[in-house]
Short mmCIF file of C-alpha atoms in Angstrom, two decimals:
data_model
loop_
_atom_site.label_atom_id
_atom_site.label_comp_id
_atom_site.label_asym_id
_atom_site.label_seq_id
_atom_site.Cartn_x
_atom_site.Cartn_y
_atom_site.Cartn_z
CA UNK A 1 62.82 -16.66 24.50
CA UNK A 2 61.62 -20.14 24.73
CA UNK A 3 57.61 -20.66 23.09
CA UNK A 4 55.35 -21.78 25.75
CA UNK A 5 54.40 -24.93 25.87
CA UNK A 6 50.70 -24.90 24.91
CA UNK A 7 47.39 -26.88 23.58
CA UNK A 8 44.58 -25.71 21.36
CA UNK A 9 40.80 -25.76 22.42
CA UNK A 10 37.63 -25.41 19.99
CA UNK A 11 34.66 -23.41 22.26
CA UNK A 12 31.53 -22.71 21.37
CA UNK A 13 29.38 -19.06 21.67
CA UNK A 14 33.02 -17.16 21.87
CA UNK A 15 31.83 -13.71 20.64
CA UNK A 16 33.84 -10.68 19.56
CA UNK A 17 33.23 -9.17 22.92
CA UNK A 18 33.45 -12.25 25.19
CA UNK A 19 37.02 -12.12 27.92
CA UNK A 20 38.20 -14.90 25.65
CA UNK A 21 38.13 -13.14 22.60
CA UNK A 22 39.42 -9.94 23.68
CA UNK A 23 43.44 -10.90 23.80
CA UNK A 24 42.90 -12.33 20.11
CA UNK A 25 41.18 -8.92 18.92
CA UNK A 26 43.52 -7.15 20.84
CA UNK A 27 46.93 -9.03 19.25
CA UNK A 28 45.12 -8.22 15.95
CA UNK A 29 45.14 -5.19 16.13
CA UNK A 30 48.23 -4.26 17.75
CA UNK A 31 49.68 -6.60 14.91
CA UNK A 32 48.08 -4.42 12.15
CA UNK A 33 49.75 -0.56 13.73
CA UNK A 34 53.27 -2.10 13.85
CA UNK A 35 53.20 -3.43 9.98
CA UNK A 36 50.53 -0.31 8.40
CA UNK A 37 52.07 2.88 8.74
CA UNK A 38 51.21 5.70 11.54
CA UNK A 39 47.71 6.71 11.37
CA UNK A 40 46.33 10.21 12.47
CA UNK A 41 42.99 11.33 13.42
CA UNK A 42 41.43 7.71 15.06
CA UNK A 43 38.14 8.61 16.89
CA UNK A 44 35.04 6.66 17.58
CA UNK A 45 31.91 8.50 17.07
CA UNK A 46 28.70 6.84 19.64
CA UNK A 47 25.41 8.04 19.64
CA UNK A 48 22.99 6.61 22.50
CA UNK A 49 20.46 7.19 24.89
CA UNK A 50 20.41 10.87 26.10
CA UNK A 51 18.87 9.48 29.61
CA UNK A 52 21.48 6.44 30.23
CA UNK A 53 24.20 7.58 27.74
CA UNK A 54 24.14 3.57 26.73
CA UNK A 55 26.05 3.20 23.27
CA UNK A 56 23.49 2.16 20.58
CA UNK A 57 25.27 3.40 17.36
CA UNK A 58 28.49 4.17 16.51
CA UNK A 59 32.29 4.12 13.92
CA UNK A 60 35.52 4.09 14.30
CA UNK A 61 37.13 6.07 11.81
CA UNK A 62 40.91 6.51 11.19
CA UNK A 63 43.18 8.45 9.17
CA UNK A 64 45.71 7.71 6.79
CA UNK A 65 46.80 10.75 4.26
CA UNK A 66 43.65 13.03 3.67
CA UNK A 67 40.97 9.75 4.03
CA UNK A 68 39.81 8.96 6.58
CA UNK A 69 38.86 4.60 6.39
CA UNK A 70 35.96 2.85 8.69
CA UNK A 71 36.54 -0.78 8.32
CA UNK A 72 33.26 -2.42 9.52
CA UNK A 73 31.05 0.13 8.84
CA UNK A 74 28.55 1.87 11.40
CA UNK A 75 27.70 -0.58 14.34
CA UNK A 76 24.22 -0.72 15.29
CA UNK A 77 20.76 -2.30 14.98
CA UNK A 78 17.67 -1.02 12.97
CA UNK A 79 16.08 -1.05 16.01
CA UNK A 80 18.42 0.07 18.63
CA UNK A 81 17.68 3.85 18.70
CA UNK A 82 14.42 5.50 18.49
CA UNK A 83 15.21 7.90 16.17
CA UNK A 84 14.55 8.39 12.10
CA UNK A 85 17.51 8.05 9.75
CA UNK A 86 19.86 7.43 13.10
CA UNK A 87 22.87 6.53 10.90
CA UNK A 88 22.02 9.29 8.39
CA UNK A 89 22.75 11.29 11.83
CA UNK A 90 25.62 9.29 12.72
CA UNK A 91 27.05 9.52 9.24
CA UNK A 92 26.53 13.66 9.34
CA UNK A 93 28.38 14.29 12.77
CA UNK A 94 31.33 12.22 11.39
CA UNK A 95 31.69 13.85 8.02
CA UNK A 96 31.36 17.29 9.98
CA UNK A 97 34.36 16.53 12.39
CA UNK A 98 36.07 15.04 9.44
CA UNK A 99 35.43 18.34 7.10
CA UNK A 100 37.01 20.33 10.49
CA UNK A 101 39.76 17.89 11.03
CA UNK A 102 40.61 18.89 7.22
CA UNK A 103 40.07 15.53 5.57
CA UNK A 104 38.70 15.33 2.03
CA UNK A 105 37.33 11.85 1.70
CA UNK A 106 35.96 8.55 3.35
CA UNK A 107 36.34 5.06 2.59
CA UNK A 108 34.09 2.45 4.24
CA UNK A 109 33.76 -1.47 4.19
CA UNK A 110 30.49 -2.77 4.36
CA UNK A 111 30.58 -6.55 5.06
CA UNK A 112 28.00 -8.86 4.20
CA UNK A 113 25.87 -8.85 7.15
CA UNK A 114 25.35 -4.67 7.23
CA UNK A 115 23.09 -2.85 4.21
CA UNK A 116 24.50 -0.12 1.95
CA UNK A 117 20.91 1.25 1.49
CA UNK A 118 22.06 4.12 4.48
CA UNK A 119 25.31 5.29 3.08
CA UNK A 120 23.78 5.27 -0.59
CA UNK A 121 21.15 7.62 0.80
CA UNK A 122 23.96 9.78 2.18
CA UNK A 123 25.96 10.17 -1.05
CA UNK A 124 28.12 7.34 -0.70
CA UNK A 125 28.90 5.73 -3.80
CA UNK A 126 30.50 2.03 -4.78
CA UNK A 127 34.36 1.84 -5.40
CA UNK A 128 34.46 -2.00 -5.35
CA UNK A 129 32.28 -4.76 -4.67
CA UNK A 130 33.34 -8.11 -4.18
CA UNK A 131 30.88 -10.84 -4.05
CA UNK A 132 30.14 -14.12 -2.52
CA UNK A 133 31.61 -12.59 0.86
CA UNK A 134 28.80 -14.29 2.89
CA UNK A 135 25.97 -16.19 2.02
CA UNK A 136 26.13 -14.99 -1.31
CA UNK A 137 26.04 -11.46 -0.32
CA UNK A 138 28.52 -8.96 -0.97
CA UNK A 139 31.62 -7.18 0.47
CA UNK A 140 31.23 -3.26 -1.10
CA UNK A 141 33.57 -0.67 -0.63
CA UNK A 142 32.14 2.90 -0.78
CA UNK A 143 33.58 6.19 -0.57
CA UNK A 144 32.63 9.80 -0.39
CA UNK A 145 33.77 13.25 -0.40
CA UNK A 146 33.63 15.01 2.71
CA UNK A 147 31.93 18.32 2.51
CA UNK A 148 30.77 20.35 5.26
CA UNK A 149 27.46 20.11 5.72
CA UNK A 150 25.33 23.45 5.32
CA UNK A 151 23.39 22.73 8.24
CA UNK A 152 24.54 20.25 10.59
CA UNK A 153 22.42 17.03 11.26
CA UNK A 154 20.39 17.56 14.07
CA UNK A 155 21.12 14.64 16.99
CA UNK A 156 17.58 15.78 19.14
CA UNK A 157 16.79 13.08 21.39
CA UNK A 158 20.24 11.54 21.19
CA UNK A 159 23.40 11.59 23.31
CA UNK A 160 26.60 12.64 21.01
CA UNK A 161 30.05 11.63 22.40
CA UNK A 162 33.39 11.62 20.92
CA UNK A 163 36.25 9.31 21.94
CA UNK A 164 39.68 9.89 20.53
CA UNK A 165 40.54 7.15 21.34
CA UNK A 166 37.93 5.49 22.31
CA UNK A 167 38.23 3.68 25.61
CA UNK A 168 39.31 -0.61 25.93
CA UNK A 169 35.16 -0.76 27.26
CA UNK A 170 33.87 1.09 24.08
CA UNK A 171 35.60 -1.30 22.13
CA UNK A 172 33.61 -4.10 24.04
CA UNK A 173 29.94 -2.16 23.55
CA UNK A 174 30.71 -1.85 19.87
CA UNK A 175 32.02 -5.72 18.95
CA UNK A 176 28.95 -6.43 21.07
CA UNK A 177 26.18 -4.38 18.85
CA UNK A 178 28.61 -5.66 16.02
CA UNK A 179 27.60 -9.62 16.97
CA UNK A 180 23.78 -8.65 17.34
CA UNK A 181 23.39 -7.00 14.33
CA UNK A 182 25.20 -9.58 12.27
CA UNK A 183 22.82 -12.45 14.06
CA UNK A 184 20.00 -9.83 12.45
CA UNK A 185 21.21 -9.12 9.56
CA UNK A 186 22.38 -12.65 8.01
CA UNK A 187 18.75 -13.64 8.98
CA UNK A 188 20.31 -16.92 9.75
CA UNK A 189 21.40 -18.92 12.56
CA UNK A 190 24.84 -18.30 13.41
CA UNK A 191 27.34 -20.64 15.12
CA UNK A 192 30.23 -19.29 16.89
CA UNK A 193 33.75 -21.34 16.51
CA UNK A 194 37.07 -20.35 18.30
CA UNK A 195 39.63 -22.52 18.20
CA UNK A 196 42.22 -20.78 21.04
CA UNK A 197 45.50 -21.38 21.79
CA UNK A 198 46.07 -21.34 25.57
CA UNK A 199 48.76 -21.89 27.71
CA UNK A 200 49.28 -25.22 29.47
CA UNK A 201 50.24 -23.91 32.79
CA UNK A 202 48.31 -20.91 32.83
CA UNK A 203 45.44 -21.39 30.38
CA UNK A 204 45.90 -17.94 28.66
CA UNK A 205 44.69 -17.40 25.12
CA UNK A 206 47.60 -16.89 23.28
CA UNK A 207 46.36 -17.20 19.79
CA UNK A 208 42.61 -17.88 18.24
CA UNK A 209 40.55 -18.11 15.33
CA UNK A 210 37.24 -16.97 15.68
CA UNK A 211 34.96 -18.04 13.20
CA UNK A 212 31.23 -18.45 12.48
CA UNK A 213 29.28 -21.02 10.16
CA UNK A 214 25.87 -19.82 8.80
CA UNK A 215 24.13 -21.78 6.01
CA UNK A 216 26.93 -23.93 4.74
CA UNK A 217 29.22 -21.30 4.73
CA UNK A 218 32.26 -20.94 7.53
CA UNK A 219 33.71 -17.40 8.18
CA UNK A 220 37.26 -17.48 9.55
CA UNK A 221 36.73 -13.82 11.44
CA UNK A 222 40.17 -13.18 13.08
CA UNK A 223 43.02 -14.88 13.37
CA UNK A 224 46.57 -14.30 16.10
CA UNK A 225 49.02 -15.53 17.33
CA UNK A 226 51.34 -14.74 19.97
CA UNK A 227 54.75 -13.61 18.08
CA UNK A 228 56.86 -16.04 20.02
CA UNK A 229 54.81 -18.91 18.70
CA UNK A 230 55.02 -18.14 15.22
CA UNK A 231 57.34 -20.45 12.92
CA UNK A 232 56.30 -23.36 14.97
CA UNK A 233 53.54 -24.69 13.75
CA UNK A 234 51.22 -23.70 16.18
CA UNK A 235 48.77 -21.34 14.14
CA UNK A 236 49.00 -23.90 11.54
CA UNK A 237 47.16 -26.13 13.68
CA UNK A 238 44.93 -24.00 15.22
CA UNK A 239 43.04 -23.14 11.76
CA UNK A 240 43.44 -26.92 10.60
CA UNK A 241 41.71 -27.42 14.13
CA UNK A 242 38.81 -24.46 13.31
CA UNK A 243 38.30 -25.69 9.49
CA UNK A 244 37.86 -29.53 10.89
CA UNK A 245 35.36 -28.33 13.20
CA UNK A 246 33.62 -25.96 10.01
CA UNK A 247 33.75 -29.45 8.17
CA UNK A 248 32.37 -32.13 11.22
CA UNK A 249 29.55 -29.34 11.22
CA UNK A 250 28.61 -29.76 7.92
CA UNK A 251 29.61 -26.86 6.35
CA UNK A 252 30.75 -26.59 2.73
CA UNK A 253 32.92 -23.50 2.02
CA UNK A 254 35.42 -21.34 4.38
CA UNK A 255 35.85 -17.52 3.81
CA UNK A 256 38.49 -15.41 4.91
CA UNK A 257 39.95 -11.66 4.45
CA UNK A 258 43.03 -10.68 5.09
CA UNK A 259 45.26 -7.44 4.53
CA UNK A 260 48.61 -7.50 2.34
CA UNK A 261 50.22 -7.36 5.81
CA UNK A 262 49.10 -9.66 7.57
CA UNK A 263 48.52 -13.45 6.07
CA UNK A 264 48.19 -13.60 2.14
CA UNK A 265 51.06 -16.36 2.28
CA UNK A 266 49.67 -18.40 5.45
CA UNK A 267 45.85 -19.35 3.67
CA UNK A 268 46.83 -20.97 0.35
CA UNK A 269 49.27 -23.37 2.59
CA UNK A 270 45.67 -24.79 3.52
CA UNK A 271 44.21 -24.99 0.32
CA UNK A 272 42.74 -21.39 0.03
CA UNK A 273 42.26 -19.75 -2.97
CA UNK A 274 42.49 -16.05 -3.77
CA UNK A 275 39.47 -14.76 -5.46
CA UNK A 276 39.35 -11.01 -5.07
CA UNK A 277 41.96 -8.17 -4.23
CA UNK A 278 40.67 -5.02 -3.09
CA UNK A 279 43.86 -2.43 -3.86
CA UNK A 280 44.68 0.59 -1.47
CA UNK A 281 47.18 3.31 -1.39
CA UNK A 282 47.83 2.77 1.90
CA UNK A 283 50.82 0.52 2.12
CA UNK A 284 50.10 -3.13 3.43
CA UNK A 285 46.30 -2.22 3.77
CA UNK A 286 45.02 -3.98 0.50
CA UNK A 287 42.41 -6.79 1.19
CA UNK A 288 43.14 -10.18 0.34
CA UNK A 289 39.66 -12.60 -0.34
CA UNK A 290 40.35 -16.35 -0.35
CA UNK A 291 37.93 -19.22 -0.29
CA UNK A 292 38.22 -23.17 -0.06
CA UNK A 293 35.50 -25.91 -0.52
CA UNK A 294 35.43 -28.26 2.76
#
């Protein structure tokens, strides 16, 4: 099948849960199940409002041999739900369906604009911690038994739902508390970046990279592209495209992270270096950290 012929377009404000972001996110991650091996046990755990039901906290947490991995940590803002120790709560009702699902561990990546204060108070406790993710801050990877608890957390004055899986809308409420809370949490401006790759007839996204610049530093988020445009040069332009636009804004160092099967070859053809590995024993799944001065 012939590529499409296409163009690529740098937008501003393109967050993780806007329409144009969605296909990118959504190639992502249907590019990750076909190269990592079959997972088991995927839910989404939400806790909200008990009057409206409205999402305000909430993981997604998915199985691979007895662990069970959440890769951006709980999603939600200090001040989202009026209740003490909410992701204590959250944290609680997950390990309990975990302990009855018969896993015996979790594994969770804490980027640099959450806080591990929360799972520390849980019992969580530091397998790796790489830093200089963002801003200076780090990238930790924490893990912890899962134990029954003796007596369940109590969720009073909270809705409890459980989606397995969760629903294509979930998805959008949760990469929308995840853009809030990392506005809050950097404590600096953010600027959103997407260089897209659309088609010229139709104006589809068929590839992106979403990326944000905060304080001199430029995150490349998430990067696709539509398999029949690969091996043409096309996603080699669109990230020349998004680091340009990093560098016109003054920026002085890109970030990105990517998984043994996805990119580790594509970034150093840019000038990326590798400065940290994070290992796993799930095949493919270990964490790439590059880095390149702009």
């Amino acid at each position: 099948m012939a590529a499409p012929d296409t163009y690529i377009s740098l937008e501003r404000d393109i967050t993780a849960s806007s329409p144009e972001a969605e296909p990118v996110i959504a190639g992502l991650m249907a590019y990750n199940t076909a190269r990592l091996p079959p997972s088991h046990n995927r839910f989404m755990l939400v806790i909200g409002d008990p009057e409206t039901g409205a999402p305000a906290a909430g993981m997604t947490l998915i199985g691979w041999g007895d662990t069970a991995y959440c890769f951006w940590g709980v999603w939600s803002l200090p001040d989202a739900v009026d209740h003490p120790g909410a992701v204590g709560v959250l944290l609680g009702l997950a390990e309990q369906e975990l302990a009855r699902r018969n896993m015996v561990r979790m594994e969770f990546y804490i980027r640099a604009h959450d806080d591990t204060a929360p799972y520390r108070a849980y019992g969580f406790t530091v397998r790796q911690q790489v830093d200089g993710h963002v801003n200076g801050r780090p990238f930790t990877v924490m893990e912890k038994p899962v134990i029954y608890p003796d007596s369940p957390p109590s969720a009073e004055g909270l809705s409890v739902a459980l989606h397995a899986p969760p629903s294509r809308q979930l998805g959008r409420d949760a990469w929308a508390v995840t853009d809030r809370r990392r506005r809050l949490m950097l404590a600096q401006p953010l600027t959103l970046v997407a260089a897209l790759v659309r088609d010229r007839a139709t104006h589809a996204v068929l590839g992106g990279a979403l990326c944000y610049a905060t304080q001199g530093d430029y995150m490349v988020d998430m990067v696709w592209l539509d398999d029949r445009l690969r091996g043409t040069g096309v996603g080699f332009d669109m990230l020349a495209r998004a680091l340009d636009e990093g560098r016109a804004m003054g920026c002085t160092r890109a970030g990105v992270e990517t998984m043994d099967c996805q990119a580790p070859k594509f970034y150093p053809k840019h000038g990326f270096q590798r400065f940290a590995y994070v290992a796993s024993p799930v095949p493919g799944m270990g964490m790439n950290f590059y880095e390149m001065r702009l």
